[in-house]
Short mmCIF file of C-alpha atoms and ligand atoms in Angstrom, two decimals:
data_model
loop_
_atom_site.label_atom_id
_atom_site.label_comp_id
_atom_site.label_asym_id
_atom_site.label_seq_id
_atom_site.Cartn_x
_atom_site.Cartn_y
_atom_site.Cartn_z
CA MET A 74 160.77 34.68 149.70
CA PRO A 75 164.23 33.45 150.76
CA GLU A 76 165.97 30.73 148.83
CA MET A 77 165.34 27.14 149.99
CA PRO A 78 168.06 24.54 150.32
CA ILE A 79 168.24 22.36 147.19
CA SER A 80 165.53 19.72 147.45
CA GLY A 81 166.43 16.04 147.55
CA ASN A 82 163.70 15.58 144.95
CA ASP A 83 165.42 17.93 142.50
CA LEU A 84 169.02 16.84 142.93
CA ALA A 85 170.12 13.58 144.58
CA ARG A 86 171.24 14.18 148.15
CA PHE A 87 174.64 12.63 147.51
CA SER A 88 175.46 15.23 144.87
CA GLY A 89 175.47 18.96 144.56
CA PRO A 90 177.26 21.67 146.56
CA GLN A 91 179.14 20.81 149.75
CA THR A 92 177.52 23.66 151.69
CA PHE A 93 175.46 23.33 154.87
CA MET A 94 172.10 21.84 153.81
CA ARG A 95 173.22 22.54 150.22
CA LEU A 96 172.35 26.20 150.69
CA PRO A 97 173.75 28.81 148.32
CA GLU A 98 177.33 29.95 148.92
CA ALA A 99 178.02 33.56 149.82
CA SER A 100 181.27 35.43 150.36
CA LEU A 101 179.65 38.35 152.22
CA ALA A 102 177.06 38.31 154.98
CA GLU A 103 175.40 41.35 153.42
CA GLY A 104 171.68 40.70 152.98
CA LEU A 105 171.74 37.48 154.99
CA ASP A 106 169.83 36.68 158.17
CA VAL A 107 171.92 33.58 158.89
CA GLY A 108 175.37 32.54 157.70
CA PHE A 109 176.95 29.14 158.29
CA ILE A 110 180.72 29.42 158.77
CA GLY A 111 183.20 26.55 158.99
CA VAL A 112 186.19 26.79 161.31
CA PRO A 113 188.11 23.60 160.49
CA MET A 114 190.72 23.32 163.23
CA ASP A 115 191.95 20.93 165.92
CA ILE A 116 195.17 22.56 167.10
CA GLY A 117 193.46 23.73 170.33
CA THR A 118 192.67 20.17 171.47
CA SER A 119 194.33 18.36 174.36
CA TRP A 120 193.53 14.68 173.73
CA ARG A 121 192.23 13.18 170.48
CA SER A 122 192.53 15.38 167.40
CA GLY A 123 190.44 15.25 164.23
CA THR A 124 188.00 18.14 164.60
CA ARG A 125 189.73 19.80 161.63
CA PHE A 126 187.51 17.50 159.58
CA GLY A 127 184.37 18.42 161.57
CA SER A 128 183.13 21.37 159.51
CA LYS A 129 183.26 19.37 156.29
CA GLN A 130 181.57 16.33 157.84
CA LEU A 131 178.78 18.40 159.42
CA ARG A 132 178.06 19.83 155.97
CA GLN A 133 178.20 16.36 154.45
CA GLU A 134 175.66 14.90 156.91
CA SER A 135 173.47 18.01 156.64
CA ALA A 136 172.60 17.07 153.06
CA MET A 137 169.83 14.82 154.38
CA ILE A 138 168.07 17.51 156.41
CA ARG A 139 164.83 18.72 154.83
CA PRO A 140 163.73 22.36 155.25
CA TYR A 141 160.70 21.91 157.55
CA ASN A 142 160.94 20.79 161.17
CA ILE A 143 158.10 18.27 161.29
CA GLN A 144 158.01 17.93 165.10
CA THR A 145 158.04 21.61 166.02
CA GLY A 146 156.54 23.13 162.87
CA ALA A 147 159.48 25.51 162.51
CA ALA A 148 159.98 26.75 158.96
CA PRO A 149 163.26 28.70 159.05
CA PHE A 150 163.61 29.11 155.28
CA ASP A 151 160.12 30.61 154.95
CA ALA A 152 161.47 33.72 156.66
CA LEU A 153 165.26 33.78 156.89
CA HIS A 154 167.83 34.34 154.15
CA CYS A 155 170.46 31.68 154.82
CA ALA A 156 173.72 30.92 153.06
CA ASP A 157 177.03 29.18 153.67
CA LEU A 158 179.91 31.63 154.09
CA GLY A 159 182.57 28.95 153.61
CA ASP A 160 185.53 28.28 155.86
CA VAL A 161 187.73 30.62 157.88
CA PRO A 162 191.26 30.39 156.36
CA ILE A 163 192.98 29.24 159.55
CA ASN A 164 196.74 28.74 159.99
CA THR A 165 197.05 25.11 160.99
CA PHE A 166 200.62 25.66 162.27
CA SER A 167 199.72 28.36 164.78
CA LEU A 168 196.88 28.39 167.28
CA SER A 169 197.39 32.03 168.26
CA ASP A 170 197.46 33.17 164.64
CA THR A 171 194.38 31.06 163.95
CA LEU A 172 192.46 32.71 166.80
CA HIS A 173 193.43 36.10 165.32
CA ILE A 174 192.25 35.10 161.87
CA ILE A 175 188.91 33.88 163.26
CA LYS A 176 188.39 37.20 165.07
CA LYS A 177 189.24 39.23 161.94
CA THR A 178 186.99 37.11 159.73
CA PHE A 179 184.04 37.39 162.11
CA ASP A 180 184.65 41.14 162.54
CA ALA A 181 184.37 41.55 158.78
CA HIS A 182 181.19 39.47 158.51
CA LEU A 183 179.60 41.14 161.56
CA LYS A 184 179.71 44.52 159.86
CA HIS A 185 176.40 43.18 158.55
CA ASP A 186 173.44 42.23 160.72
CA PHE A 187 173.12 38.47 160.63
CA VAL A 188 173.38 35.46 162.93
CA PRO A 189 176.61 33.48 162.51
CA MET A 190 176.20 29.72 162.96
CA THR A 191 179.65 28.19 163.28
CA LEU A 192 180.60 24.64 162.32
CA GLY A 193 183.66 23.59 164.35
CA GLY A 194 186.38 22.84 164.83
CA ASP A 195 187.55 22.54 168.43
CA HIS A 196 186.10 24.66 171.21
CA SER A 197 188.96 27.18 171.26
CA LEU A 198 187.30 28.88 168.26
CA THR A 199 184.49 30.14 170.50
CA LEU A 200 186.74 32.69 172.25
CA PRO A 201 187.52 34.82 169.16
CA VAL A 202 183.93 34.42 167.98
CA LEU A 203 182.67 35.73 171.34
CA ARG A 204 185.17 38.60 171.12
CA ALA A 205 183.70 39.62 167.77
CA ILE A 206 180.12 39.08 169.00
CA ALA A 207 180.69 41.15 172.17
CA GLU A 208 182.30 43.96 170.18
CA LYS A 209 179.15 44.20 168.10
CA HIS A 210 176.45 43.39 170.66
CA GLY A 211 178.03 43.98 174.09
CA PRO A 212 178.30 41.20 176.69
CA VAL A 213 175.94 38.32 175.94
CA ALA A 214 174.09 35.71 177.95
CA LEU A 215 175.61 32.30 177.28
CA VAL A 216 174.06 28.85 177.05
CA HIS A 217 177.01 26.44 177.15
CA VAL A 218 176.23 22.75 176.70
CA ASP A 219 179.31 20.63 177.38
CA ALA A 220 180.73 17.76 179.43
CA HIS A 221 183.41 20.24 180.52
CA ALA A 222 183.24 23.74 181.98
CA ASP A 223 186.29 24.84 179.89
CA VAL A 224 187.39 27.23 182.65
CA ASN A 225 191.02 26.18 183.14
CA ASP A 226 193.45 29.06 183.62
CA GLU A 227 196.24 27.60 181.49
CA MET A 228 197.07 24.41 179.66
CA PHE A 229 200.82 23.84 179.12
CA GLY A 230 201.20 27.53 179.89
CA GLU A 231 198.81 28.48 177.08
CA ARG A 232 195.96 30.78 178.03
CA GLU A 233 193.86 30.23 174.92
CA THR A 234 192.97 26.59 174.26
CA HIS A 235 189.77 24.57 174.08
CA GLY A 236 189.85 24.12 177.87
CA THR A 237 190.23 27.79 178.88
CA VAL A 238 187.61 29.53 176.74
CA PHE A 239 185.04 30.57 179.31
CA ARG A 240 187.50 31.80 181.94
CA ARG A 241 188.95 34.14 179.29
CA ALA A 242 185.45 35.16 178.14
CA TYR A 243 184.57 35.95 181.76
CA GLU A 244 187.81 37.89 182.43
CA ASP A 245 187.41 39.87 179.20
CA GLY A 246 183.79 40.77 180.00
CA LEU A 247 182.44 39.11 176.84
CA ILE A 248 179.65 37.37 178.74
CA THR A 249 177.27 38.36 181.55
CA ALA A 250 178.51 36.12 184.35
CA ASP A 251 175.17 35.63 186.10
CA LYS A 252 173.59 34.73 182.78
CA VAL A 253 175.95 31.89 181.93
CA PHE A 254 174.36 28.44 181.97
CA GLN A 255 176.65 25.41 181.76
CA ILE A 256 174.77 22.18 181.15
CA GLY A 257 175.92 18.55 181.14
CA LEU A 258 179.13 18.83 183.18
CA ARG A 259 180.72 15.60 184.36
CA GLY A 260 183.81 13.44 184.25
CA THR A 261 186.96 13.77 186.32
CA GLY A 262 188.78 16.88 187.47
CA TYR A 263 192.36 18.06 187.79
CA THR A 264 191.28 18.98 191.33
CA ALA A 265 188.16 18.18 193.32
CA ASP A 266 186.74 21.67 192.82
CA ASP A 267 187.62 22.39 189.17
CA PHE A 268 184.22 23.88 188.34
CA ARG A 269 183.36 25.55 191.65
CA GLU A 270 185.37 28.72 191.10
CA ALA A 271 183.28 29.49 188.02
CA ALA A 272 180.14 29.01 190.09
CA GLY A 273 181.53 31.77 192.32
CA TRP A 274 181.70 34.11 189.31
CA GLY A 275 177.94 33.62 188.89
CA PHE A 276 177.96 30.80 186.33
CA GLN A 277 175.01 28.44 186.86
CA GLN A 278 175.96 24.81 186.36
CA TRP A 279 174.03 21.60 185.91
CA LEU A 280 175.92 18.35 186.25
CA ALA A 281 174.80 15.61 183.86
CA LEU A 282 174.05 13.60 186.99
CA ASP A 283 171.36 16.09 187.99
CA LEU A 284 169.73 15.69 184.58
CA TRP A 285 169.80 11.90 184.18
CA HIS A 286 166.40 10.41 183.31
CA LYS A 287 164.78 13.84 183.20
CA SER A 288 163.17 16.03 180.57
CA LEU A 289 165.18 19.19 179.91
CA THR A 290 162.09 21.20 178.98
CA PRO A 291 161.70 22.69 182.50
CA LEU A 292 165.40 23.60 182.60
CA ALA A 293 165.10 25.36 179.24
CA ALA A 294 162.08 27.31 180.51
CA ASN A 295 164.02 28.34 183.62
CA ILE A 296 166.95 29.56 181.51
CA ARG A 297 164.67 31.40 179.11
CA GLN A 298 162.97 33.18 181.96
CA GLN A 299 166.27 34.21 183.58
CA ILE A 300 167.75 35.51 180.32
CA GLY A 301 164.65 37.42 179.26
CA ASP A 302 165.37 39.51 176.19
CA GLN A 303 169.14 39.83 176.63
CA LYS A 304 171.17 38.93 173.55
CA THR A 305 172.27 35.31 173.82
CA TYR A 306 174.95 33.08 172.35
CA ILE A 307 174.60 29.28 172.32
CA THR A 308 177.78 27.19 172.28
CA TYR A 309 177.14 23.50 171.82
CA ASP A 310 179.99 21.05 172.50
CA ILE A 311 178.96 17.69 171.03
CA ASP A 312 180.73 15.91 173.92
CA SER A 313 177.83 17.01 176.14
CA LEU A 314 176.08 14.00 174.64
CA ASP A 315 176.84 10.54 175.92
CA PRO A 316 179.51 8.77 173.83
CA ALA A 317 176.83 6.18 173.01
CA PHE A 318 175.18 8.91 170.90
CA ALA A 319 178.23 10.94 169.91
CA PRO A 320 181.43 8.88 170.10
CA GLY A 321 183.25 10.98 167.49
CA THR A 322 184.74 13.66 169.69
CA GLY A 323 188.06 14.57 171.24
CA THR A 324 187.46 14.25 174.98
CA PRO A 325 184.52 11.86 175.51
CA GLU A 326 183.01 11.44 178.99
CA ILE A 327 180.58 8.68 179.94
CA GLY A 328 177.18 9.34 181.49
CA GLY A 329 176.14 12.22 179.26
CA LEU A 330 172.97 13.69 177.81
CA THR A 331 170.74 11.85 175.37
CA THR A 332 169.83 13.04 171.88
CA ALA A 333 166.22 13.59 173.01
CA GLN A 334 167.43 15.76 175.92
CA ALA A 335 169.57 17.82 173.52
CA MET A 336 166.51 18.44 171.34
CA GLU A 337 164.29 19.30 174.32
CA LEU A 338 166.85 21.78 175.57
CA ILE A 339 167.27 23.59 172.24
CA ARG A 340 163.55 23.58 171.45
CA GLY A 341 162.79 24.96 174.89
CA LEU A 342 165.04 27.97 174.23
CA ARG A 343 162.80 29.26 171.44
CA GLY A 344 161.98 32.90 172.18
CA LEU A 345 165.49 33.92 173.19
CA ASN A 346 167.18 36.75 171.32
CA ILE A 347 169.91 34.56 169.85
CA VAL A 348 172.77 36.41 168.13
CA GLY A 349 175.04 33.45 167.37
CA CYS A 350 175.50 29.70 167.79
CA ASP A 351 178.22 27.16 167.34
CA LEU A 352 178.49 23.39 167.25
CA VAL A 353 181.98 22.20 168.11
CA GLU A 354 184.21 19.19 168.79
CA VAL A 355 182.91 16.77 166.14
CA SER A 356 185.90 14.55 165.26
CA PRO A 357 185.16 12.43 162.16
CA PRO A 358 188.16 10.06 162.52
CA TYR A 359 186.53 8.80 165.76
CA ASP A 360 183.08 8.70 164.19
CA PRO A 361 183.02 5.55 162.05
CA SER A 362 179.21 5.42 161.76
CA GLY A 363 178.89 9.13 161.01
CA ASN A 364 176.30 9.41 163.82
CA THR A 365 178.17 12.14 165.67
CA ALA A 366 178.28 14.44 162.65
CA LEU A 367 174.70 13.50 161.74
CA THR A 368 173.57 14.45 165.24
CA GLY A 369 175.65 17.64 165.20
CA ALA A 370 174.21 18.73 161.85
CA ASN A 371 170.68 18.12 163.10
CA LEU A 372 171.34 20.04 166.33
CA MET A 373 172.50 22.95 164.13
CA PHE A 374 169.17 22.72 162.33
CA GLU A 375 167.36 22.68 165.69
CA MET A 376 169.23 25.87 166.67
CA LEU A 377 168.35 27.44 163.31
CA SER A 378 164.73 26.49 163.99
CA ILE A 379 164.54 28.59 167.18
CA LEU A 380 166.10 31.78 165.84
CA PRO A 381 164.10 35.00 166.16
CA GLY A 382 161.71 35.41 163.25
CA VAL A 383 161.32 31.71 162.41
CA PRO A 384 157.60 31.00 161.92
CA LEU A 385 155.78 27.87 163.11
CA ARG A 386 153.53 26.19 160.56
MN1 LIG B 250 184.14 22.34 175.32
MN1 LIG B 251 183.79 19.24 176.18
#
């Protein structure tokens, strides 16, 4: 039987290891089914900074999460060996070097068969992670929940930033273009048709506007059916949520998804062959209540709860 997170009845929740859900630490992914990995960085951001503190704060807020998902019955720790693989040793003075280091670190971990669950960090980290994932698994289907499509060509002449990730992933063949699902898009554009080019590549996009006041369960079922059994990566930008729910982020946009919609969406994706997930763009300095990190940590747990092999009790 895999090891459980430390119980809040054995050791007070405000003490103990600073790992995700107070799981054991591991330096190697060998023998694991799931590894949580921090990528504490904000040098790929274009507006507010602060996501360098996100990984730590997600772990901090995760200390309150108990091992069983009462609403869905999911019992991830009854089946999966989970541990916290610590932080990627990024170079905070160089974005390009940092992206290299992330790729190398994930390459090393992915010599073993496990699902990496990444605690960001700004969204630029997803590009090197997808490079490592695609090298191991081939091109993946992508569920991308975000206020932004992140398909700019360049920002200040830079081709790899938090706003260019999915254009690069498309160009490099890391993702299957007609199995890319971008959910929650909104806000203002540099041009009137910022997102439309990506739709031409095959990306399927849902504006937040199209989802207001609706359950996301049918959308999740639609996505699940289209993806089938293809290997899938989920990238979850916390700014997909409305700033009322998740104010602590770098580029907030009004009129976003609700927390309940986020949970419906993730829960509805159960059954997919998920090979990796990330939760990015939590910026603690803009999160005075801690609610953004609390929500992010719980959405990580929801993603853990739908991984292949997790039983329902
Ligand atoms: Mn993003
Ligand atoms: Mn975003």
